Amino acid sequence: MLANNQPANISSFQHEDRVFPPPKGFAAQAHIKSMAQYRKLYNESVNSPEKFWGKQAKEELVWFKPWKKVLEWKAPFAKWFVGAKLNVSYNCLDRHLNTITANKAALIWEGEPAGTGVLGEERTLTYKQLHREVCLFANVLKRNGLKKGDRAIIYLPMVPEAAIAMLACARIGVVHSVVFGGFSAQSVADRIHDCQAKLVITADGGFRRGAIVPLKQNVDDALGIQNASGEVLAKTIQKVIVLRRANNGIHIQEGRDVWWHREMDNVSADCPAEPMDSEAPLFILYTSGSTGKPKGILHTTGGYLLGAKMTSKYVFDLQAMDTYWCTADVGWVTGHSYVVYGPLANGATSLMYEGAPNFPEPDRFWRIVEKYGVTILYTAPTAIRAFMKWGTEWPRKHNLSSLRLLGTVGEPINPEAWIWYHEVIGGKRCPIVDTWWQTETGGIMITPLPGATPTKPGTATLPFFGVLPEVVDDQGKAVPRNSGGKLVIRKPWPSMLRGIWGDMQRYRDTYWSEVKGSYFTGDGCRQDKDGYFWIVGRIDDVLNVAGHRIGTAEVESALVSNHKVAEAAVVGRPDDLKGQALVAFVTVKGGVTADQKLRDELRNHVAKEIGPVAKPDDIRFAEALPKTRSGKIMRRLLKQIASGGEIKGDTTTLEDLSVLARLSSSEE
Ligand code: WT7
């Protein structure tokens, strides 16, 4: 089961012996200085979780009203800090205003296009300035009809206003759902429909690799899309707030669309933070699963913020002087927890960059590191592999000596990339934190602590405080060390998802039914002799393409929604750069010519239905798809064909064996 899904270049046992202790000098300054200290806290956290989390919550966050109970666990439903009240925006902003942090940079932003002089437009917002913008914009939201509990869609480029919009929603108890700018109009419409949002916050455009992403145009299209029964999907939308960014002459619909900057002129900067229940919804973030449309993962207030704050502090070892840069887009959970909420709750300086890593040239990231003196860099293995391919001459052009800590997230990192990152970017002096977590977990779950944990290239090492992971077999029994199995989490944790928006049955089925009583991650894993967790990758029908999570079922339904397609099956194959690539097996309807033109058409069709991130890398036409007698598509077989491997295992249940031969040779 595991071998089929193994992405490219995943480490094997031979790397386990390369151990990198925390660099000398690092531990002395770090929040957690030794394995003994980590173990002591970890044991406390899992042996007396309520005591541990109660203490942490008191120390880390500002509460308007204390809790009655730390945890109420009625599996699979958790309530953390029951009865307590707090506000996320208050904890990220107001609490710093009477401290020396008030005039410290909260956000340093660089736009993609050239500014004047040094490459890149620049903006810096101190905590005081950010607070003011957030208060103003929260009043704009109120003025446009939003109330506590309403949902708003945020569809913006990576600009400070994305963080401002999120924090403004949090300030008045509006639930935000950020949609990644690379998703299509259809995806925007589907999400609006699912969460019944009242308002969209967008921009005329954003910059990406020198081109303008037409966000407002996509919103206009989204608001017109109807489903099969003629219902307008986004009919709940009353207002669209438009940020001027690209100045690309967009259409403004009177009565519905308003300009961000005009609205800001009409409101006061006084907006007290609303006391929110600890379990009040904070955001919904859509992510792909193994079946159907993306699921709206629901996160709430107190537990989420505590998780985001503590993991930021301990995993990145945040210190007052740091310039911290997480390269993720706010459209993903990494951007929520580690660009906005986690760093700001800690009073850190968080850097945001709008554009592509290779625009105008492949050294853009290293220019930014040098220019701002970045000390902590958190990025994805797929980016690191691209940098390796582009060549060491690009980072070598720049002074990267400010860096003191490196992180990775999103997919397993192959040891070759880990070593390159360590040597070429980190100059062998920076610890690497390989952090495993998911949209659903809200924050980092398995990770080294940089001053304590000896690392090995390719493993996320050990659990964070309060996290109890285990590798189990199909019966849910723990497997011995060094055997593969399913990764589950045995105990609830504060930043865990609270459900799937509008579909609690799906929440139970997806996460809590595979292994009774435990949270099923969807990942395969192995623990080595030291107890380190080696994540193998997804074992469900979810692919990880360049760190983006893509459901095969979603791409399949996008393909069959094209009138020329009869059937489609989508599988992953290993890819050196992206980890996995998408391969679609397609049968066409009678009279349709399966040629290169149709391939291009179908790829564009998927981009339109979901977004460019979901475009299949290969489309292979077949006369029929291999099926079992009961009519199930044999994915295992397709994966082997897609990877160019030999067909192994039992194929006797194949309905029509000759289909196999045709599939294998269908490439023109
Ligand atoms: C899936 C979750 C949460 C951040 C971004 C991705 C894979 C994530 C690692 C890692 C191996 C990893 C898993 C997981 N993954 N980090 N350090 N090592 N695999 O969030 O889109 O919800 O995807 O990403 O397969 O299940 P996501």
XYZ file of C-alpha atoms and ligand atoms in Angstrom:
695
model
C 0.000 0.000 0.000
C 2.671 2.498 0.982
C 5.130 1.810 -1.790
C 2.721 2.876 -4.501
C 2.316 6.317 -3.086
C 5.896 6.949 -2.300
C 6.838 10.304 -3.815
C 10.127 10.852 -5.593
C 13.449 10.568 -3.819
C 12.079 9.734 -0.456
C 14.789 8.741 1.865
C 15.505 5.279 2.870
C 17.284 3.770 5.775
C 20.780 4.699 4.638
C 20.350 8.313 5.740
C 19.299 7.541 9.257
C 22.814 7.454 10.484
C 23.530 11.036 9.483
C 22.649 12.901 12.616
C 22.969 16.675 12.941
C 23.037 17.847 16.551
C 21.847 21.404 17.227
C 24.708 23.706 16.211
C 26.992 24.858 18.980
C 25.864 28.098 20.527
C 22.326 27.773 19.285
C 20.978 25.885 22.271
C 22.280 28.374 24.815
C 20.025 31.140 23.462
C 17.052 28.933 22.538
C 13.694 28.683 24.300
C 14.176 24.924 24.633
C 17.802 24.103 25.249
C 18.073 20.349 25.568
C 16.371 17.041 24.916
C 15.929 16.644 28.654
C 13.983 19.889 28.793
C 11.904 18.903 25.755
C 11.133 15.468 27.228
C 10.145 16.869 30.590
C 7.684 19.330 29.051
C 6.453 16.782 26.525
C 5.740 14.221 29.226
C 3.866 16.786 31.277
C 1.867 17.794 28.221
C 0.657 14.286 27.439
C 0.340 13.000 30.988
C -1.606 15.972 32.393
C -2.838 17.795 29.295
C -5.385 19.973 31.076
C -2.864 21.191 33.581
C -0.255 21.793 30.892
C -2.548 23.624 28.465
C -4.242 25.617 31.201
C -0.880 26.938 32.310
C 0.251 27.687 28.752
C -3.003 29.419 27.837
C -2.720 31.686 30.868
C 0.878 32.585 30.111
C 0.642 32.990 26.349
C -2.691 34.685 25.678
C -4.733 37.589 26.970
C -8.225 36.480 27.961
C -11.233 38.721 28.559
C -12.897 36.033 30.639
C -11.368 32.863 32.127
C -12.478 29.321 31.259
C -14.502 26.966 33.385
C -12.859 23.893 31.979
C -9.720 23.453 29.874
C -11.027 20.609 27.725
C -14.363 19.029 27.089
C -13.818 15.955 24.922
C -16.822 14.120 23.564
C -15.068 12.253 20.808
C -14.702 13.362 18.094
C -15.800 16.803 19.281
C -13.446 18.915 21.359
C -14.045 22.180 23.180
C -10.994 23.974 24.539
C -11.127 26.632 27.256
C -14.850 26.210 27.744
C -16.687 29.398 28.670
C -13.661 31.662 28.147
C -13.593 34.787 26.002
C -10.776 36.373 24.012
C -10.093 38.039 20.692
C -7.476 36.935 18.179
C -6.900 40.408 16.742
C -6.468 41.784 20.265
C -3.864 39.114 20.979
C -2.012 39.862 17.750
C -2.145 43.659 17.996
C -3.580 45.524 21.003
C -1.633 43.568 23.555
C 1.636 44.802 22.055
C 0.666 48.471 22.032
C 1.729 49.224 25.564
C 5.054 47.476 25.165
C 8.293 48.195 23.340
C 6.856 46.200 20.457
C 4.403 48.996 19.575
C 6.726 50.639 17.067
C 8.408 47.474 15.871
C 7.750 46.239 12.331
C 4.874 43.788 12.392
C 4.842 43.277 8.635
C 7.576 43.947 6.134
C 6.214 43.568 2.647
C 7.876 43.382 -0.721
C 5.830 43.505 -3.907
C 6.905 41.632 -6.985
C 7.312 44.502 -9.471
C 10.356 46.718 -9.330
C 9.961 49.747 -7.109
C 12.264 52.725 -7.325
C 15.936 52.046 -6.795
C 16.441 48.672 -5.158
C 14.364 45.895 -6.665
C 10.880 45.546 -5.250
C 8.179 47.805 -3.903
C 8.355 48.004 -0.140
C 6.007 48.694 2.739
C 6.515 48.307 6.450
C 3.755 48.417 9.034
C 4.543 48.726 12.704
C 2.250 47.121 15.247
C 0.658 50.512 15.892
C 0.136 51.148 12.191
C -1.212 47.669 11.564
C -3.576 48.045 14.508
C -4.923 51.257 13.059
C -5.456 49.746 9.594
C -7.189 46.729 11.086
C -9.515 48.908 13.188
C -10.385 51.047 10.178
C -11.046 48.053 7.978
C -13.087 46.287 10.657
C -15.313 49.363 10.655
C -15.485 49.153 6.856
C -16.732 45.588 7.187
C -19.376 46.690 9.683
C -20.389 49.560 7.454
C -20.894 47.051 4.658
C -23.291 44.998 6.698
C -21.125 42.324 8.322
C -21.960 41.080 11.798
C -20.495 38.603 14.232
C -20.834 35.073 12.839
C -21.181 36.150 9.174
C -18.766 34.693 6.622
C -16.510 36.703 4.311
C -14.345 35.462 1.443
C -10.845 36.903 1.149
C -9.431 36.577 -2.378
C -6.355 38.781 -2.427
C -2.755 38.732 -3.586
C 0.040 38.530 -1.009
C -0.227 42.140 0.135
C -0.485 43.524 3.680
C -4.206 44.008 3.108
C -4.617 40.220 3.138
C -3.411 40.155 6.748
C -5.374 43.324 7.534
C -8.568 41.749 6.193
C -8.069 38.555 8.194
C -7.360 40.429 11.416
C -10.289 42.806 10.829
C -12.651 39.853 10.465
C -11.260 38.296 13.636
C -11.660 41.610 15.432
C -15.430 41.713 14.957
C -16.138 37.985 14.952
C -16.623 37.579 11.204
C -15.490 34.152 9.994
C -13.054 34.435 7.104
C -12.422 31.997 4.339
C -9.321 32.864 2.372
C -9.279 31.546 -1.189
C -5.859 31.192 -2.806
C -5.450 33.622 -5.730
C -4.510 30.704 -7.998
C -7.988 29.220 -7.756
C -10.569 29.770 -10.454
C -13.881 31.651 -10.522
C -15.658 28.312 -10.225
C -13.731 27.506 -7.037
C -14.597 30.909 -5.604
C -18.281 30.329 -6.391
C -18.255 26.840 -4.853
C -16.729 28.151 -1.631
C -19.132 31.078 -1.378
C -21.990 28.667 -1.861
C -20.722 26.205 0.705
C -20.197 28.727 3.503
C -22.957 31.150 2.427
C -20.644 34.125 2.522
C -22.121 37.641 2.452
C -19.121 39.565 1.221
C -15.972 39.175 -0.879
C -12.761 41.090 -0.284
C -10.616 41.145 -3.406
C -8.241 43.294 -5.487
C -8.327 44.528 -9.050
C -5.276 42.338 -9.634
C -2.100 40.896 -8.157
C 1.348 40.399 -9.652
C 2.770 36.985 -10.387
C 5.823 36.331 -12.533
C 5.413 39.670 -14.224
C 1.773 39.108 -15.181
C -1.415 40.399 -13.571
C -3.729 37.873 -11.910
C -7.251 39.182 -12.688
C -8.784 38.593 -9.266
C -11.711 41.018 -9.567
C -12.573 39.671 -12.996
C -12.655 36.163 -11.499
C -14.965 37.386 -8.747
C -17.288 38.966 -11.327
C -17.360 35.634 -13.167
C -17.848 33.680 -9.931
C -20.855 35.770 -8.946
C -22.577 34.825 -12.205
C -22.057 31.056 -12.097
C -25.185 28.907 -11.831
C -25.477 25.279 -10.909
C -27.303 22.671 -13.006
C -30.688 23.719 -11.649
C -30.137 27.364 -12.520
C -29.402 28.531 -8.991
C -26.801 31.298 -8.723
C -24.153 29.740 -6.479
C -23.021 33.027 -4.934
C -26.452 34.541 -4.405
C -25.691 35.286 -0.741
C -23.061 37.879 -1.709
C -24.183 41.431 -1.030
C -20.967 43.396 -1.281
C -17.544 43.194 -2.892
C -14.718 45.288 -1.464
C -12.019 45.958 -4.056
C -8.445 46.855 -3.227
C -6.648 48.901 -5.850
C -3.381 47.171 -6.569
C -2.801 46.578 -10.291
C -4.687 49.616 -11.585
C -5.935 47.541 -14.479
C -9.255 49.233 -15.115
C -11.724 46.757 -13.741
C -15.507 46.926 -13.815
C -17.265 48.347 -10.746
C -20.880 47.361 -10.288
C -22.664 50.216 -8.543
C -24.402 49.223 -5.337
C -22.441 46.005 -5.018
C -18.759 46.878 -5.435
C -16.916 49.424 -3.313
C -13.265 50.535 -3.316
C -11.227 49.673 -0.237
C -9.469 53.083 -0.125
C -12.704 55.070 -0.464
C -14.382 53.104 2.308
C -11.416 53.685 4.628
C -12.012 57.432 4.340
C -15.486 57.076 5.760
C -14.872 55.240 9.003
C -13.294 55.871 12.377
C -10.131 54.193 13.613
C -11.825 53.240 16.830
C -12.995 49.662 16.882
C -12.890 47.711 20.134
C -12.106 44.006 19.780
C -15.209 41.889 20.222
C -14.960 39.405 23.124
C -15.341 36.058 21.355
C -16.175 32.713 22.825
C -13.096 30.479 22.885
C -14.952 28.081 20.590
C -16.322 30.732 18.205
C -15.389 29.968 14.576
C -12.332 31.945 13.466
C -11.927 30.710 9.910
C -12.911 28.136 7.361
C -10.253 26.954 4.964
C -11.097 24.667 2.069
C -8.843 21.736 1.377
C -8.990 18.705 -0.859
C -9.958 15.282 0.343
C -10.080 11.864 -1.247
C -13.679 12.270 -2.364
C -15.951 15.022 -3.641
C -15.509 18.767 -3.445
C -13.037 20.445 -1.086
C -13.977 20.356 2.580
C -14.398 23.503 4.644
C -12.036 22.890 7.553
C -13.278 24.786 10.586
C -10.943 26.347 13.128
C -12.020 28.172 16.251
C -10.553 30.881 18.427
C -8.756 30.025 21.676
C -7.210 26.639 20.950
C -6.141 27.602 17.449
C -4.393 30.769 18.565
C -2.638 29.021 21.424
C -1.349 26.365 19.011
C -0.240 28.903 16.398
C 1.474 31.060 18.998
C 3.292 28.296 20.861
C 4.494 26.430 17.788
C 5.784 29.686 16.250
C 7.668 30.503 19.407
C 9.245 27.098 20.034
C 9.688 25.634 16.553
C 11.138 28.814 15.039
C 12.665 29.813 18.333
C 11.393 33.355 17.773
C 13.468 36.036 19.469
C 12.917 39.785 19.670
C 15.498 40.590 16.986
C 14.341 38.115 14.351
C 13.253 38.939 10.835
C 11.108 35.959 10.114
C 10.026 34.944 6.626
C 7.519 32.244 5.843
C 7.163 32.116 2.061
C 3.678 30.578 2.013
C 0.681 32.369 0.540
C -2.063 33.333 2.995
C -4.364 31.214 0.819
C -2.938 28.116 2.540
C -3.042 27.215 6.197
C 0.704 27.842 6.473
C 0.029 31.480 5.630
C -2.693 31.672 8.272
C -0.703 30.182 11.136
C 2.852 31.180 10.205
C 2.627 34.432 8.234
C -0.161 36.087 10.204
C -1.490 34.675 13.474
C 1.477 32.842 15.013
C 4.195 35.446 14.410
C 1.993 38.449 15.272
C 0.734 36.851 18.480
C 4.419 36.615 19.410
C 5.142 40.244 18.539
C 7.533 39.124 15.804
C 8.405 40.778 12.489
C 6.826 38.796 9.672
C 7.991 39.313 6.109
C 5.569 38.943 3.209
C 6.564 38.668 -0.437
C 4.000 38.945 -3.192
C 5.533 37.162 -6.123
C 7.410 34.243 -7.624
C 10.820 32.985 -6.452
C 12.300 33.313 -9.939
C 11.112 36.751 -10.947
C 12.799 38.588 -12.496
C 15.655 36.120 -11.898
C 16.166 32.921 -9.900
C 17.826 34.796 -7.020
C 14.795 36.779 -5.902
C 14.508 34.945 -2.556
C 18.212 35.429 -1.807
C 17.996 39.110 -2.686
C 15.197 39.430 -0.175
C 17.094 37.527 2.516
C 20.105 39.783 2.038
C 18.154 43.029 1.717
C 16.135 42.619 4.923
C 18.591 40.477 6.882
C 16.167 37.587 7.187
C 17.095 35.386 10.144
C 14.477 32.619 9.853
C 13.333 31.172 6.528
C 10.423 28.727 6.253
C 9.692 27.296 2.809
C 8.712 24.121 0.941
C 10.810 21.207 -0.350
C 9.475 21.748 -3.869
C 10.949 25.269 -3.831
C 14.252 23.953 -2.511
C 14.428 21.392 -5.323
C 13.771 24.164 -7.855
C 16.600 26.242 -6.347
C 18.905 23.236 -6.617
C 18.026 22.885 -10.272
C 18.572 26.587 -10.989
C 22.072 26.267 -9.579
C 24.119 27.387 -6.595
C 25.399 30.461 -8.451
C 22.156 32.283 -7.562
C 22.323 31.998 -3.775
C 26.114 32.432 -3.915
C 25.654 35.947 -5.300
C 24.185 37.062 -2.000
C 25.195 37.418 1.590
C 22.993 34.977 3.483
C 24.881 35.183 6.763
C 21.902 36.708 8.587
C 20.089 33.346 8.455
C 20.135 31.382 11.699
C 17.282 28.884 11.257
C 15.677 27.134 8.287
C 12.335 25.361 8.071
C 10.445 23.232 5.587
C 6.842 22.145 5.263
C 4.331 20.693 2.860
C 5.733 17.342 1.808
C 8.474 14.932 2.739
C 11.880 16.453 2.024
C 14.325 14.220 0.230
C 17.698 14.038 2.007
C 19.536 15.467 -1.026
C 17.434 18.639 -0.822
C 17.827 18.765 2.962
C 21.621 18.601 2.695
C 21.673 21.234 -0.058
C 19.472 23.545 2.024
C 21.719 22.982 5.009
C 24.980 23.582 3.169
C 24.236 26.117 0.449
C 21.543 28.225 2.128
C 22.297 27.608 5.790
C 26.090 27.645 5.445
C 26.109 24.523 7.658
C 25.389 26.675 10.692
C 21.558 26.736 10.703
C 19.424 24.019 12.214
C 16.653 22.756 9.920
C 13.149 22.188 11.242
C 11.199 19.791 9.016
C 7.660 20.403 10.216
C 4.839 17.951 9.604
C 1.255 19.147 9.940
C -1.950 19.655 7.951
C -4.715 22.169 7.290
C -6.738 20.142 9.771
C -4.182 20.254 12.577
C -4.054 24.077 12.560
C -0.428 24.098 13.643
C 2.809 22.129 13.560
C 2.520 18.621 15.055
C 5.760 16.735 14.438
C 8.966 18.751 14.344
C 12.408 19.193 15.788
C 12.926 21.937 18.351
C 15.997 23.673 16.987
C 17.962 24.045 20.219
C 17.277 20.526 21.372
C 16.479 17.889 18.770
C 19.268 16.213 16.796
C 17.966 16.116 13.207
C 18.333 13.584 10.402
C 17.701 14.588 6.783
C 14.227 13.459 5.735
C 12.420 13.088 9.042
C 10.190 15.517 10.915
C 11.532 13.797 14.068
C 9.389 14.032 17.217
C 5.987 15.307 18.342
C 5.370 18.833 19.585
C 3.968 19.309 23.094
C 0.616 17.649 23.651
C 0.697 15.683 20.407
C 0.462 11.907 20.643
C 1.092 10.390 17.209
C 1.294 6.679 16.542
C 1.927 4.440 13.532
C -0.728 1.732 13.354
C -1.870 -1.171 11.198
C -5.288 -1.637 9.599
C -6.706 -2.789 12.934
C -5.464 0.346 14.652
C -2.767 -1.492 16.571
C 0.628 0.124 16.953
C 3.194 -1.458 14.635
C 6.756 -2.250 15.722
C 9.550 0.252 15.078
C 10.683 0.398 11.467
C 7.449 -0.994 10.033
C 5.210 1.096 7.855
C 1.659 1.959 8.796
C -0.930 4.684 9.076
C -0.170 7.811 11.030
C -2.838 8.595 13.627
C -3.088 11.059 16.510
C -4.377 9.525 19.723
C -5.401 12.581 21.742
C -7.166 15.874 20.973
C -4.953 18.995 20.753
C -5.950 22.673 21.087
C -5.535 23.752 17.438
C -7.303 20.732 15.943
C -10.103 21.278 13.442
C -13.512 21.382 15.039
C -15.273 19.915 12.051
C -16.140 20.307 8.399
C -18.343 23.324 7.782
C -21.910 22.159 7.342
C -21.059 18.461 7.290
C -20.260 16.926 10.657
C -20.973 13.429 9.364
C -18.218 13.830 6.826
C -15.960 14.980 9.659
C -16.602 11.735 11.535
C -16.261 9.600 8.425
C -13.093 11.184 7.093
C -11.046 11.508 10.231
C -12.475 9.359 12.985
C -13.735 6.164 11.340
C -10.621 4.727 9.731
C -9.032 3.964 13.106
C -11.562 3.913 15.911
C -11.115 6.617 18.534
C -8.122 8.210 16.809
C -7.628 11.010 14.329
C -6.542 9.552 10.975
C -4.115 11.812 9.115
C -4.248 10.194 5.669
C -0.451 9.813 5.758
C 1.705 6.727 5.769
C 4.587 6.702 8.215
C 7.357 4.724 9.863
C 9.094 5.271 13.204
C 12.806 4.539 13.322
C 14.789 3.035 16.167
C 14.999 6.425 17.897
C 11.265 6.960 17.632
C 11.619 9.546 14.861
C 8.641 9.782 12.517
C 9.380 9.392 8.802
C 6.332 10.540 6.853
C 5.969 8.671 3.603
C 3.158 10.727 2.080
C -0.561 10.363 1.491
C -2.059 6.905 1.428
C -5.530 8.086 0.440
C -6.547 9.477 -2.943
C -5.026 12.843 -2.212
C -1.968 13.979 -4.135
C 0.713 16.406 -3.090
C 1.827 18.293 -6.171
C 4.516 20.871 -5.458
C 3.265 21.061 -1.877
C -0.319 21.672 -3.020
C -2.934 19.259 -1.876
C -5.082 18.005 -4.738
C -7.901 15.472 -4.601
C -7.926 13.007 -7.486
C -11.737 12.909 -7.350
C -11.937 16.668 -7.853
C -9.759 16.590 -10.955
C -11.702 13.616 -12.281
C -15.004 15.396 -11.922
C -13.539 18.499 -13.556
C -12.446 16.349 -16.512
C -15.772 14.568 -16.961
C -17.592 17.896 -16.815
C -16.113 18.450 -20.284
C -18.606 17.169 -22.848
C -15.954 15.326 -24.849
C -14.879 13.137 -21.936
C -16.544 9.827 -21.096
C -14.486 8.688 -18.118
C -11.411 9.849 -16.266
C -9.098 8.487 -13.610
C -6.387 10.602 -12.034
C -3.327 9.254 -10.228
C 0.053 10.544 -9.104
C 3.472 9.632 -10.375
C 6.806 10.527 -8.781
C 8.305 13.794 -10.021
C 11.793 15.010 -9.214
C 10.776 18.640 -8.793
C 7.169 18.586 -7.655
C 7.265 15.450 -5.524
C 4.271 14.138 -7.390
C 2.849 14.922 -10.825
C -0.753 14.504 -11.947
C -1.507 11.906 -14.585
C -5.007 11.674 -16.024
C -6.267 8.621 -17.902
C -9.132 9.689 -20.100
C -11.596 7.929 -22.380
C -13.416 10.131 -24.876
C -16.977 10.007 -26.153
C -17.816 8.531 -29.552
C -16.751 10.661 -32.518
C -14.233 12.706 -30.529
C -10.622 12.680 -31.722
C -8.167 12.113 -28.917
C -5.202 14.233 -29.949
C -2.772 16.844 -28.694
C -5.331 19.582 -29.239
C -7.791 17.841 -26.958
C -5.049 17.378 -24.357
C -4.470 21.140 -24.264
C -8.184 21.786 -24.167
C -8.654 19.451 -21.208
C -5.728 20.881 -19.299
C -7.193 24.363 -19.715
C -10.600 23.061 -18.780
C -9.264 21.796 -15.443
C -7.542 25.136 -14.854
C -10.871 26.846 -15.394
C -12.791 24.454 -13.158
C -10.336 24.331 -10.254
C -7.289 26.486 -10.926
C -3.923 26.229 -12.669
C -2.490 24.260 -9.717
C -4.659 21.276 -10.638
C -3.706 21.051 -14.335
C -2.748 17.450 -15.170
C 0.900 17.064 -16.162
C 0.102 14.186 -18.501
C -3.134 13.208 -20.151
C -3.185 9.663 -21.517
C -6.045 8.601 -23.709
C -7.338 5.067 -23.425
C -10.114 3.062 -25.003
C -11.299 1.919 -21.606
C -10.129 2.153 -18.015
C -9.079 -1.014 -16.212
C -11.795 -2.071 -13.789
C -12.488 -4.838 -11.374
C -15.523 -7.057 -11.945
C -17.437 -4.891 -9.520
C -16.663 -1.861 -11.664
C -14.020 -0.176 -9.511
C -11.224 1.567 -11.369
C -7.934 -0.160 -10.616
C -5.908 2.765 -9.425
C -2.998 0.702 -8.217
C -2.468 -0.449 -11.750
C -2.827 3.014 -13.214
C -0.253 4.330 -10.765
C 2.192 1.705 -11.938
C 1.530 2.545 -15.568
C 1.808 6.280 -14.847
C 5.170 5.786 -13.160
C 6.362 3.785 -16.132
C 6.883 0.799 -13.876
C 6.178 -2.806 -14.553
C 2.734 -4.093 -13.727
C 3.028 -6.001 -10.501
C 0.658 -7.939 -8.341
C -2.657 -9.543 -8.948
C -4.459 -8.449 -12.083
C -6.753 -11.439 -12.389
C -9.744 -9.406 -11.261
C -9.350 -7.153 -14.289
C -12.516 -7.028 -16.305
C -10.684 -6.817 -19.591
C -6.999 -7.581 -19.568
C -6.445 -6.176 -23.015
C -7.239 -2.705 -21.695
C -3.898 -2.791 -19.932
C -1.899 -3.211 -23.073
C -3.713 -0.375 -24.774
C -3.202 1.962 -21.833
C 0.491 1.337 -21.667
C 0.979 2.209 -25.303
C -1.473 5.080 -25.577
C 1.205 7.753 -25.445
C 1.635 9.109 -28.975
C -0.209 17.104 3.937
C -1.055 18.233 4.456
C 0.360 22.056 6.718
C 1.225 22.741 5.866
C 1.055 22.633 4.410
C 0.356 21.432 3.881
C 2.052 16.621 3.750
C 3.067 18.424 5.186
C 4.994 17.568 5.677
C 6.305 17.199 6.122
C 6.032 15.150 5.053
C 4.290 16.638 4.895
C 1.359 15.454 4.395
C 0.115 16.078 4.988
N 3.095 17.203 4.599
N 4.219 18.651 5.826
N 7.068 18.022 6.853
N 6.771 15.977 5.785
N 4.800 15.437 4.590
O -0.937 21.358 4.387
O -2.278 21.108 2.303
O -3.184 20.360 4.516
O -1.337 19.098 3.390
O 1.037 17.600 3.490
O 1.032 14.517 3.419
O -0.930 15.173 5.172
P -2.008 20.513 3.638
